[in-house]
XYZ file of C-alpha atoms in Angstrom:
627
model
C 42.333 -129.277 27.207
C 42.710 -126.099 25.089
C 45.806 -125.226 23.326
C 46.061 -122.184 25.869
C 46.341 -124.686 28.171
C 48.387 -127.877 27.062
C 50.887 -124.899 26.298
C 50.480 -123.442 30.241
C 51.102 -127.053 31.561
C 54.290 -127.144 29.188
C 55.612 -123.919 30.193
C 55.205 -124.831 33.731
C 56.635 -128.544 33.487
C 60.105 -126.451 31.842
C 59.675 -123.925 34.723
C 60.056 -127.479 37.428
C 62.176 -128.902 35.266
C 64.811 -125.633 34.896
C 63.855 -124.986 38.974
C 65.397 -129.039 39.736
C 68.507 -128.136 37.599
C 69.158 -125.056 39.775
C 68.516 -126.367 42.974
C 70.757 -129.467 41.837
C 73.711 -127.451 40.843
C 73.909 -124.461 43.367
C 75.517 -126.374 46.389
C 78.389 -126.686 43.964
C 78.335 -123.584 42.529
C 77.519 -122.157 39.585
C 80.174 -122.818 36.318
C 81.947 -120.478 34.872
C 80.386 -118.424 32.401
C 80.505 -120.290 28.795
C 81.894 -123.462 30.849
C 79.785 -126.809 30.579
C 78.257 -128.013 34.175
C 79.330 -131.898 34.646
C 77.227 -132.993 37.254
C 78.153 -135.500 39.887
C 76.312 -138.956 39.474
C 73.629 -137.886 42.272
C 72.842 -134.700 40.602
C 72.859 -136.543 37.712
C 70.297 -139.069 38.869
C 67.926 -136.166 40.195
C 68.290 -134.568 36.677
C 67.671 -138.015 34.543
C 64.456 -138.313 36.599
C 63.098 -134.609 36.067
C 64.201 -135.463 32.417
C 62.286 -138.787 32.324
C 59.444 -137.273 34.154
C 59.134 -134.371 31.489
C 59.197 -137.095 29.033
C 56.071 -138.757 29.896
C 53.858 -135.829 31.196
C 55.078 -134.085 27.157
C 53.846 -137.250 25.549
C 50.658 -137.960 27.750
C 50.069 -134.199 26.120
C 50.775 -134.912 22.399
C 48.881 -138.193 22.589
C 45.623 -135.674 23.842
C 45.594 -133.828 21.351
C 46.313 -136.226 18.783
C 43.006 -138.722 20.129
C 41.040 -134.802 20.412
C 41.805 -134.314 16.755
C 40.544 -137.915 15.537
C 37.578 -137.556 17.302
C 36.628 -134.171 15.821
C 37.692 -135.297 12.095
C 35.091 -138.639 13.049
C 32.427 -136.063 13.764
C 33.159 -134.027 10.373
C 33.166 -137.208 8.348
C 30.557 -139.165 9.591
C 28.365 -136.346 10.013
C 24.736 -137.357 7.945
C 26.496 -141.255 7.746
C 24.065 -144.104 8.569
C 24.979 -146.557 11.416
C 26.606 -149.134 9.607
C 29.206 -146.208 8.452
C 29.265 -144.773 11.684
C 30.248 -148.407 13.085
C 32.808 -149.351 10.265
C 33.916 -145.754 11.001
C 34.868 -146.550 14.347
C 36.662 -149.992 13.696
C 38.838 -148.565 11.593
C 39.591 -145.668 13.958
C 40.000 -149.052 16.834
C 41.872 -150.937 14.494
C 44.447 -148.233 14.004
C 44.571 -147.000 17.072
C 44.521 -149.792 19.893
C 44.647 -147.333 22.641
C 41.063 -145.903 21.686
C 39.884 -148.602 24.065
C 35.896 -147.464 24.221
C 34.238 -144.885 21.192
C 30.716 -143.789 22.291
C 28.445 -142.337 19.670
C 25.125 -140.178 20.870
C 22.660 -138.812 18.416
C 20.662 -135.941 20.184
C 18.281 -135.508 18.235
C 17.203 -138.945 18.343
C 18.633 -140.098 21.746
C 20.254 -143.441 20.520
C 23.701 -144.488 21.897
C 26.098 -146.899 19.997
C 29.184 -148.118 21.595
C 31.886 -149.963 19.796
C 33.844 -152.078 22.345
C 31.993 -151.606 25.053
C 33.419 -153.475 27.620
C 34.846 -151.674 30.305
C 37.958 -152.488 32.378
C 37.537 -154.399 35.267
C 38.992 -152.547 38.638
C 38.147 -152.582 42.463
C 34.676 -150.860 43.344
C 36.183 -147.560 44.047
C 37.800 -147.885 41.101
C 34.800 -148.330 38.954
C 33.047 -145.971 41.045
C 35.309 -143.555 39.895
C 35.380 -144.526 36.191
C 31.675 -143.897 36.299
C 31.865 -140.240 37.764
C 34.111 -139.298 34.764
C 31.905 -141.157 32.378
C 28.587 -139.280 33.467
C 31.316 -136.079 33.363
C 32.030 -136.684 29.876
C 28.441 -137.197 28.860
C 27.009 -133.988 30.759
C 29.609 -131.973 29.114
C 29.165 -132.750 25.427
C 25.262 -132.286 26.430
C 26.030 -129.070 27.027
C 28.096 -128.164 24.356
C 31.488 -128.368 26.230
C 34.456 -130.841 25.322
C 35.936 -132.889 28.299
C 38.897 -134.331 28.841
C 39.257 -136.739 32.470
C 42.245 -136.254 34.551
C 44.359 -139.564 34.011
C 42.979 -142.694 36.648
C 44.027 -146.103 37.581
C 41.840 -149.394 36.694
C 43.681 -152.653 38.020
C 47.444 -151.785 37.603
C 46.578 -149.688 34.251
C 45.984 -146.000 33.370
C 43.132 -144.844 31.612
C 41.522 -141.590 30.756
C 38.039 -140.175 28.963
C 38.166 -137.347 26.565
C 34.773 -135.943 24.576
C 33.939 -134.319 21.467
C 30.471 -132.507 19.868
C 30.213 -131.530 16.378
C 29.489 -127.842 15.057
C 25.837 -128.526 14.701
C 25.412 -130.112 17.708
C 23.563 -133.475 16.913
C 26.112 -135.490 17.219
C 28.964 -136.441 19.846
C 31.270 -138.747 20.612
C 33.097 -140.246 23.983
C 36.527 -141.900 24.156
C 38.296 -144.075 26.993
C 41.520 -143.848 26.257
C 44.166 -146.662 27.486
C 47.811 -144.443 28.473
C 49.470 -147.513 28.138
C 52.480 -145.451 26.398
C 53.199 -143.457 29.311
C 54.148 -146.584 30.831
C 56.247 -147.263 27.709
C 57.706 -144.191 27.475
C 58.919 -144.302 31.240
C 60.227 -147.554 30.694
C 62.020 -146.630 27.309
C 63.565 -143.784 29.288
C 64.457 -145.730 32.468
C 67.084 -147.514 29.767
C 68.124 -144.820 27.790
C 68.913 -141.973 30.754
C 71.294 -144.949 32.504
C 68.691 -145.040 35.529
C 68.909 -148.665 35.713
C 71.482 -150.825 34.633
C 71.305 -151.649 30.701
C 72.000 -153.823 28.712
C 72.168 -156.715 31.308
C 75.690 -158.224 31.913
C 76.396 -160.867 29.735
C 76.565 -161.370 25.964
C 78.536 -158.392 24.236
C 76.232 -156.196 22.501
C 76.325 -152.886 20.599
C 74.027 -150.813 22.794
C 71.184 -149.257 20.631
C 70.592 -145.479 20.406
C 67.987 -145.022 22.415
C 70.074 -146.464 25.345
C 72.657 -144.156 24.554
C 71.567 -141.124 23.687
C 68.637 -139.035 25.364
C 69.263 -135.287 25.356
C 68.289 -131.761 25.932
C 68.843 -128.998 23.594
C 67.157 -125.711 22.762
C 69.021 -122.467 21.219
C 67.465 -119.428 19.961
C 69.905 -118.603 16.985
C 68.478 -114.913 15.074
C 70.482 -114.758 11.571
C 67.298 -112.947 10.140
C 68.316 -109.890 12.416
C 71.047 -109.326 9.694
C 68.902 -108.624 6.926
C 68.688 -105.001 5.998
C 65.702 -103.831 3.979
C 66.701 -104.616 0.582
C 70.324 -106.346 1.258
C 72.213 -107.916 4.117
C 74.145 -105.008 5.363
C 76.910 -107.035 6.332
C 77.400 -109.152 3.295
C 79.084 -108.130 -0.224
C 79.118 -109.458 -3.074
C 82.614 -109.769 -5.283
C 84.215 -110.550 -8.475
C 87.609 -110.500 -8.570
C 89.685 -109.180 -11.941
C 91.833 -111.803 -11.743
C 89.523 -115.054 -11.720
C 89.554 -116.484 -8.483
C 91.665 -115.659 -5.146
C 94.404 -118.257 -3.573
C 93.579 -119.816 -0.449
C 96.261 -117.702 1.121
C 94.303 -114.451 -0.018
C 90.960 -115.666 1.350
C 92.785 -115.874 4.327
C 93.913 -112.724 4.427
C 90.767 -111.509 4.066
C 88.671 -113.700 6.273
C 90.871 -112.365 9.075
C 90.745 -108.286 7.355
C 86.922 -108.800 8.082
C 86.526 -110.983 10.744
C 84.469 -113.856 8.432
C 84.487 -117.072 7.901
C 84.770 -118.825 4.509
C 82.908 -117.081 1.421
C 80.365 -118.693 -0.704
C 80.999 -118.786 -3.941
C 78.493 -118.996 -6.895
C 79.893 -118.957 -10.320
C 82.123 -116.300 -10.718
C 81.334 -114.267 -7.458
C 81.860 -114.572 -3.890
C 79.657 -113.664 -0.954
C 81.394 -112.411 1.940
C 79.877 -112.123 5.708
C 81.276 -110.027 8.255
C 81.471 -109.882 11.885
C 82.550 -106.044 12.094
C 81.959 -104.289 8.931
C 78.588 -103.212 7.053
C 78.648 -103.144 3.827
C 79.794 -99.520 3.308
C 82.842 -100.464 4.675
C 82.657 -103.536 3.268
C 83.108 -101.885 0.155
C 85.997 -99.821 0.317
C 87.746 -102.465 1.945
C 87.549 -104.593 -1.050
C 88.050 -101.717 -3.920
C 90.934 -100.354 -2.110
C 92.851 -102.860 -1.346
C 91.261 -105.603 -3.687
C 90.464 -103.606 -7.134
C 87.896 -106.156 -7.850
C 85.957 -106.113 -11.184
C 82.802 -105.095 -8.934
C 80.989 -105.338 -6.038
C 77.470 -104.720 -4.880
C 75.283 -105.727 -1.822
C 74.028 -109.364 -1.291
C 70.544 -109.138 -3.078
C 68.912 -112.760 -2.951
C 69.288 -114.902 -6.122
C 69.098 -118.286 -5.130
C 67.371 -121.591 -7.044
C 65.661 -124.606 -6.003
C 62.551 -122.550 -4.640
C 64.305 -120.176 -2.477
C 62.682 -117.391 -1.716
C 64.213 -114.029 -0.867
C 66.282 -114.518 1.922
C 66.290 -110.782 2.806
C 62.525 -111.536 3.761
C 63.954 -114.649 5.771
C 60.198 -115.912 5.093
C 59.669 -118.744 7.826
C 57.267 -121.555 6.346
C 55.078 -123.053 9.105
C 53.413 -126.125 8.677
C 49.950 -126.990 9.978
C 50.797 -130.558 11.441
C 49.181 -130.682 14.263
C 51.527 -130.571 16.603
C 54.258 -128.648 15.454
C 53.644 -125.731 16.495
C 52.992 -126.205 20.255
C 55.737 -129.307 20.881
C 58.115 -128.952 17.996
C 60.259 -127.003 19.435
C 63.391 -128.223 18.116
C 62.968 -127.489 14.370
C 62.493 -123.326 14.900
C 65.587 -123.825 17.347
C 68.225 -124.840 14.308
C 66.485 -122.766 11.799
C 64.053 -125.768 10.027
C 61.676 -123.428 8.612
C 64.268 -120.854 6.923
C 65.949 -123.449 5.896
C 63.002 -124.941 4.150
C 62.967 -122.577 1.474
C 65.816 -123.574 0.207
C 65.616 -127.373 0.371
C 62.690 -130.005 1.587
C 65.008 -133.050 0.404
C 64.977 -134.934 -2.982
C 63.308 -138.714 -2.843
C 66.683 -139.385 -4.776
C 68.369 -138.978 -1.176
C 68.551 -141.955 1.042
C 68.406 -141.423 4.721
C 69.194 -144.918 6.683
C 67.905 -145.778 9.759
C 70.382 -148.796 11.211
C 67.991 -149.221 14.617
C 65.194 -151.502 16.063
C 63.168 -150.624 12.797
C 60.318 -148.782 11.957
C 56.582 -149.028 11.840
C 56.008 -149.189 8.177
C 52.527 -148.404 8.678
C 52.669 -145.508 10.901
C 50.243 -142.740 8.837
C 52.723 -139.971 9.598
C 55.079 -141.558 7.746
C 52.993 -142.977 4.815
C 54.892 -143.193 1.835
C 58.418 -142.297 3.140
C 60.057 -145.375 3.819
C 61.394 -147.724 1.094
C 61.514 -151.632 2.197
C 64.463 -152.143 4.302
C 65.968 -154.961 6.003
C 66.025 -157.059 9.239
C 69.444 -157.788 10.371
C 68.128 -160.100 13.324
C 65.918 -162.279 11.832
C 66.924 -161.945 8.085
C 63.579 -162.822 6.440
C 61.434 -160.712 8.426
C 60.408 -157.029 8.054
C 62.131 -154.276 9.918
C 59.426 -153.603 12.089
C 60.031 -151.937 15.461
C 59.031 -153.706 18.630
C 60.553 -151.053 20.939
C 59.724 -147.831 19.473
C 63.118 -146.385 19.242
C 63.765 -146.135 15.462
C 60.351 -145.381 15.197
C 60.779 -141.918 16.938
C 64.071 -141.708 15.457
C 62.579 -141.750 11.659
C 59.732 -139.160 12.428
C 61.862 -136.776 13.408
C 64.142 -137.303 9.779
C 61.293 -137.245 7.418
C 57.583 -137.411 9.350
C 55.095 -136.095 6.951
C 55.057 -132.536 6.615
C 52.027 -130.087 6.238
C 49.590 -133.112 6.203
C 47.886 -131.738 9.265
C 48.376 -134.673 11.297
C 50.780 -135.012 14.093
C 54.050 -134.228 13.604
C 56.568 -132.017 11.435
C 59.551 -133.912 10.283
C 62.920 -132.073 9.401
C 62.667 -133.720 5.572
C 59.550 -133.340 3.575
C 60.920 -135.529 0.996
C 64.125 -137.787 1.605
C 63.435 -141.629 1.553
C 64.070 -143.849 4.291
C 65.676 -146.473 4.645
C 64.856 -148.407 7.674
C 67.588 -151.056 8.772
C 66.758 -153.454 12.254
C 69.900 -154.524 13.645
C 68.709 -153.730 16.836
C 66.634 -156.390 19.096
C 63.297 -155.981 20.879
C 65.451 -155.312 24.227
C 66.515 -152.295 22.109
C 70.067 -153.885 21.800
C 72.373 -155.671 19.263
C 75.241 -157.305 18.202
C 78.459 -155.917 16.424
C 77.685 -158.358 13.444
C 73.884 -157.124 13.220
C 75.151 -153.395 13.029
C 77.813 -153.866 11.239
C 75.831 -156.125 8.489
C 73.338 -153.283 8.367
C 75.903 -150.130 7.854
C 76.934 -151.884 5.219
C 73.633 -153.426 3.666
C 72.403 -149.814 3.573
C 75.436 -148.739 1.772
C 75.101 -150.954 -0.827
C 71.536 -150.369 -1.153
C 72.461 -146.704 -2.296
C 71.951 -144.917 1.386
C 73.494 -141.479 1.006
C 73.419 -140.871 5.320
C 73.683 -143.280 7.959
C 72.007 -142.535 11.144
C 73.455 -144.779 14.085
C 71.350 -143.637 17.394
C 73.704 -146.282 19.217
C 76.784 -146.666 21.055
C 79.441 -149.344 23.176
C 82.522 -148.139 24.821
C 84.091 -151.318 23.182
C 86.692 -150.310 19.691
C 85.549 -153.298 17.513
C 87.079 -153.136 14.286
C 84.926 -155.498 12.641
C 82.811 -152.509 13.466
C 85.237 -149.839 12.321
C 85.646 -151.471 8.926
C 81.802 -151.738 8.051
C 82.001 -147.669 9.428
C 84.798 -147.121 6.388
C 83.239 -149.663 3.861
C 80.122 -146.639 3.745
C 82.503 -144.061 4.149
C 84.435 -144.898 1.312
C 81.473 -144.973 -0.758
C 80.858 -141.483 0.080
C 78.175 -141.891 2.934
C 77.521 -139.600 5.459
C 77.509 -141.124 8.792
C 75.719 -139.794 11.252
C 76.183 -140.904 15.399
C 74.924 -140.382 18.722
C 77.217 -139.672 21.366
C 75.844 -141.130 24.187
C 74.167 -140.358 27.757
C 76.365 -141.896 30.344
C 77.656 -138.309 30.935
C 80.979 -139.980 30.245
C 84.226 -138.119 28.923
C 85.351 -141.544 27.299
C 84.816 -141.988 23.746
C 81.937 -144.121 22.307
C 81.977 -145.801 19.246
C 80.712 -145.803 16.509
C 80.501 -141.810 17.283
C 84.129 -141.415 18.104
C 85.650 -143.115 15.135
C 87.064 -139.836 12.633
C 84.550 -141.022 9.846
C 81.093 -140.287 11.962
C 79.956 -137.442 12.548
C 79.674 -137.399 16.410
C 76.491 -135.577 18.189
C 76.015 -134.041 21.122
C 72.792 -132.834 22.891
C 72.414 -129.300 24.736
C 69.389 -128.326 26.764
C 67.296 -125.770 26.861
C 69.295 -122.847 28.053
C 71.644 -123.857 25.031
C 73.934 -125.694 27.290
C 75.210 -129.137 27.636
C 72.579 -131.909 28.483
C 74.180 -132.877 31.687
C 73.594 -136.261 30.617
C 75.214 -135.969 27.437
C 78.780 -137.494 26.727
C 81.248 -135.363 26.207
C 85.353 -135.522 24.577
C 87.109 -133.860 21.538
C 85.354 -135.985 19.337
C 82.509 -134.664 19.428
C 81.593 -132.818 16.349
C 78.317 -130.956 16.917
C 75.296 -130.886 19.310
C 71.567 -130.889 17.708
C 68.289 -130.622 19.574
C 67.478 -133.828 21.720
C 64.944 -132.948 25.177
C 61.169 -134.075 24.871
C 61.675 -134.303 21.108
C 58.327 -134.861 19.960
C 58.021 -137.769 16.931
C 56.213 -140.692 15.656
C 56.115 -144.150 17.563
C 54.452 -147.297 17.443
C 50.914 -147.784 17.664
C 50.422 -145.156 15.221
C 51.138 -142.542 18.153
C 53.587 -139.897 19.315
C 56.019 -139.833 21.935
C 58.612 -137.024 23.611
C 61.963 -138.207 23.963
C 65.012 -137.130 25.263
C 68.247 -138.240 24.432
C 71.315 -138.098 22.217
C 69.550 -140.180 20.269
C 67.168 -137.972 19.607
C 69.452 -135.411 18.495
C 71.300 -137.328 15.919
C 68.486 -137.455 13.554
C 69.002 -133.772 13.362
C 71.961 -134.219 12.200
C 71.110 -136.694 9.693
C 68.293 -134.956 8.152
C 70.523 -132.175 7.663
C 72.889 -134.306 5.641
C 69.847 -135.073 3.626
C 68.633 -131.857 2.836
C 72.064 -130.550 2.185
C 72.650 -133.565 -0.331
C 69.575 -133.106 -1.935
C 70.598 -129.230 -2.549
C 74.145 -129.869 -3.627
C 74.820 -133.219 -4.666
C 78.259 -132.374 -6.279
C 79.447 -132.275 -2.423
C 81.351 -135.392 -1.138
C 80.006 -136.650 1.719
C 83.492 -134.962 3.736
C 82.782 -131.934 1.982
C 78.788 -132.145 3.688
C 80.375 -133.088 6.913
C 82.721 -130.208 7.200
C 80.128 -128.180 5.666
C 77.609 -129.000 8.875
C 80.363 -128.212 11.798
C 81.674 -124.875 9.729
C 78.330 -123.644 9.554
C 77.456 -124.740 13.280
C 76.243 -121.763 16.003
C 79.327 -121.932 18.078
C 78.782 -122.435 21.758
C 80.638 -122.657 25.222
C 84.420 -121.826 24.562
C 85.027 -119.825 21.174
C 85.589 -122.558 18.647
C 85.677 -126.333 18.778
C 85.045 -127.868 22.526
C 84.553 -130.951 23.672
C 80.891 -130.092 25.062
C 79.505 -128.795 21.875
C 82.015 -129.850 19.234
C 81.502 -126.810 16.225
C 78.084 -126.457 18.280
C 74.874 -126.514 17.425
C 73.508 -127.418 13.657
C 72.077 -124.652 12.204
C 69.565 -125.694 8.848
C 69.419 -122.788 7.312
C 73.097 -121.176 7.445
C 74.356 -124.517 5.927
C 71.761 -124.951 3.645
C 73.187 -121.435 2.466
C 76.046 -122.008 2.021
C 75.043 -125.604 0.055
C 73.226 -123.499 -2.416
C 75.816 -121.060 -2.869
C 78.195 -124.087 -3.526
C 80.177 -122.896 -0.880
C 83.455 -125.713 -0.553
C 85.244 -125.033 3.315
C 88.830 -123.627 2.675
C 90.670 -126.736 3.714
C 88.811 -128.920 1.337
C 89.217 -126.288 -1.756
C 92.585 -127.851 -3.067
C 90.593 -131.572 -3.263
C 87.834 -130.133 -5.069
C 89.733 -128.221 -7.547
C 92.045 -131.373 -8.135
C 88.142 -133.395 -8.686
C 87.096 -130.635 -11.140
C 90.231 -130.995 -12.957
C 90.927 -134.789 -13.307
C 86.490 -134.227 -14.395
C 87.274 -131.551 -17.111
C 90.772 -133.527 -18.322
C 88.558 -137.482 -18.603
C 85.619 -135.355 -20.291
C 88.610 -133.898 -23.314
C 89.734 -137.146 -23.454
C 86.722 -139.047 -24.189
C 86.079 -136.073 -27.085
């Protein structure tokens, strides 16, 4: 399938997807303009399935084009091989990829077939019949020069389908039967997550795991770049004030003079923004009733390989699925952001979750060894999938032209299993990994997880990382539930939402004044077992957002505490639904590359500016004393 038209098929899977939601919601009527939609729990159940459905047909998609691309790099580089490297070719391709079920290898030119594992499923004889039709199908196209890719069929109880490949020259092609068995996965995964059956079973307490809790939809367009003037932002000024540094009280006054929030501040100069005043204005404002020592426009002059943000230069990597599926990063600004930080390996981003494939080659080299709550002498290795997805979409290998784009190019990970192979676990197992990951010097927690239940054994492993100045990162949950969740709701997380992709609520999504912000979580494309990829949806899924944001902003600014980063991330949030904080969106939704802005610029919020003057004061009184 061409690019042209994986990307129809997606565009018309959002088109049934957006038509369910309408039809779902209009015998109700439609909410109020800026008011979340709270469905009722049979619109709800329509929507989970749409959601689930667009879930597997996204990640039967990214899996096709990730087996298309192997089998065109197996053409480049065995190209000219003999057939002994042409066969130990192929078992390594097998070996890492267990879905490749059948590879068939045809030399034109001199007529000879190899197949490596070539037994073929046993089915009914229709069933082989048809198996046979798309074989032939897949052989008469790459004879004449076409690729091929089968519509999906059924052997026995499993799906299968055939994809083709010919090289340049056109000696040389290559046939694949590909098993879909993640589809079935996928669904499954899902069928927990979105609530559509009942999960965990009743029974033994347990600390739901993330993926159970939180699958979610989110898309918004946000366009900061449409500020930029040609040479300066020509609603931003730059100011030094005579007198040192304004109060609090003065940068009050003149947040609310200009209509802007709080200033960044590098060195001796402050950068103010302004809803209603360009920079002309901006100008007299501030000489006539300011007298600062000077001002001038915003020209760009930032560090850490920034580039100038006036040419708000968008770096696109060339995984190979990023641009088509990834969705989610241009919606929060990932690739603005990006020139200002890709994440320091001095960072730590934990992963407290069913583990992680440490072998996974899209995420080759970016985990450190972590630790296996549930069987304590075992690796953290993921037998559901969950943290898995959750880790790609963190720190995924970036501009390595293989599958997918992850949010930190250079962040270590720390992956933590406290989370069982029925994707669930106990309030000890979480707890004891919060605060293993703490102590191993984890900088952000992510917790894709939730239970209604307020456990403080919980609570206090929550504060034990707190207090050693980790952010913690949470999902909020996708019962579509107004009552708090925990660990999200405690005051020390950071609690995420998910919005769809109008830019509104995930109708699944939990909701309450604890919720701090919403990130990107529908068909989230990201790693997962297997060495594959998989779309989720969830709350889950938009955590990790979150989380990677923490890192990058850490990795910019490491003076900030980690209340100072969490503040920093809601301030700097694209407001949406009711003006200001609401319990749909929280701030609303991360946005990478206005916080990352205001990390750079050293930019403290107002109501933390007294703490971090007292810090910088109690610093510069210990360093005289020790002279």
């Amino acid at each position: 399938m061409s690019r042209k038209n994986v990307m129809l098929a997606g565009l018309v899977t959002a088109a049934f997807t957006i038509a369910v939601l309408t039809f779902t919601f209009r015998s109700d009527g439609e909410p109020k303009p800026g008011q979340a939609s709270v469905p009722n729990p049979s619109q709800e159940k329509t929507i989970k399935k749409a959601a689930l459905t667009q879930d597997v047909i996204a990640t039967d998609r990214l899996n096709r084009v990730d087996v298309s691309k192997h089998l065109r790099t197996m053409l480049l580089e065995t190209n000219g091989k003999t057939p002994e490297d042409i066969s130990a070719y192929a078992k390594r391709l097998q070996q890492g990829h267990g879905h490749i079920t059948m590879l068939m290898w045809i030399d034109f030119q001199t007529k000879q077939t190899s197949t490596f594992k070539s037994s073929f499923p046993e089915g009914s004889d229709q069933e082989n019949k048809q198996l046979l039709k798309y074989l032939n199908t897949a052989k008469a196209a790459i004879k004449g020069h076409q690729a091929y890719e089968s519509p999906s069929f059924i052997i026995g109880n499993k799906k299968y389908y055939f994809t083709a490949q010919r090289d340049q020259q056109g000696r040389y092609g290559v046939i694949a039967l590909i098993h879909q068995r993640i589809l079935d996965k996928v669904a499954e995964h899902q069928l927990k997550n979105l609530r559509l059956i009942p999960y965990p079973k009743e029974g033994k307490y347990r600390v739901e795991s993330v993926h159970a809790d939180t699958l979610k939809d989110l898309t918004v367009k946000t366009g900061h770049d449409n500020e930029n003037a040609s040479h300066y932002y020509e609603n931003e000024i730059v100011v030094r004030f005579k007198n040192g540094h304004p109060t609090a009280g003065q940068l009050q006054t003149i947040a609310a003079d200009i209509r802007s929030k709080e200033p960044r501040k590098l060195g001796y100069a402050y950068i103010f923004r302004s809803g209603k005043m360009n920079y002309t204005q901006l100008k007299t404002y501030f000489n006539d009733k300011w007298h600062p020592q000077y001002t001038e426009p915003h020209y760009m002059y930032l560090t850490n390989d920034a580039v100038s943000e006036n040419k708000a230069t968008v770096i696109t990597p060339n995984d190979l699925l990023f641009s088509a599926y990834q969705w989610n990063l241009p919606a929060i600004e990932t690739e603005q952001g990006w020139n200002l930080s890709k994440g320091s390996k001095d960072v730590i981003v934990a992963v407290v979750d069913t583990g992680v494939q440490a072998n996974h080659p899209d995420l080759k080299g970016q985990l450190l060894a972590g630790y296996n709550a549930i069987t304590k002498t075992s690796p953290p290795d993921d037998d559901v999938g969950h943290g898995t997805h959750v880790a790609g979409i963190i720190g995924a290998l970036t501009n390595n032209g293989e599958g997918v784009a992850g949010i930190s190019w250079y962040n270590k990970i720390l992956p933590v299993k406290a989370l069982d192979n029925s994707g669930a676990g106990t309030t000890y197992s979480v707890a004891e990994g919060i605060i293993w990951a703490a102590d191993k010097g984890a900088k952000v927690i992510n917790l894709s997880l939730g239970n209604y239940a307020d456990s403080q054994f919980l609570h206090d492993a929550i504060k034990y990382a707190y207090d050693r100045d980790v952010v913690i990162v949470s999902a909020a949950g996708n019962d579509n539930t107004e009552r708090p969740g925990f660990p999200a709701a405690y005051p020390e997380v950071l609690a995420v939402a998910a919005t769809n992709a109008t830019g509104e609520r995930a109708s699944f999504s939990n909701y309450g004044e604890y919720i701090d912000v919403a990130a990107p979580g529908e068909s989230i494309a990201s790693t997962y077992p297997d060495n594959q990829y998989a779309a989720l949806s969830g709350t889950s899924m938009a955590s990790p957002h979150v989380a990677a944001l923490a890192g990058l902003v850490r990795s910019l600014n490491p003076a900030l505490t980690n209340k100072e980063v969490m503040a920093m991330m809601t301030s700097n949030a694209i407001d949406l639904g009711d003006p200001g904080h609401d319990k749909y969106y929280g701030s609303g939704q991360v946005d990478i590359y206005r916080t990352l802005q205001a990390a750079a610029g050293g930019e403290v919020p107002l109501q933390l500016f007294p703490q971090r003057v007292g810090r910088q004061l109690n610093s510069l009184r210990q360093s005289l004393e020790n002279h």
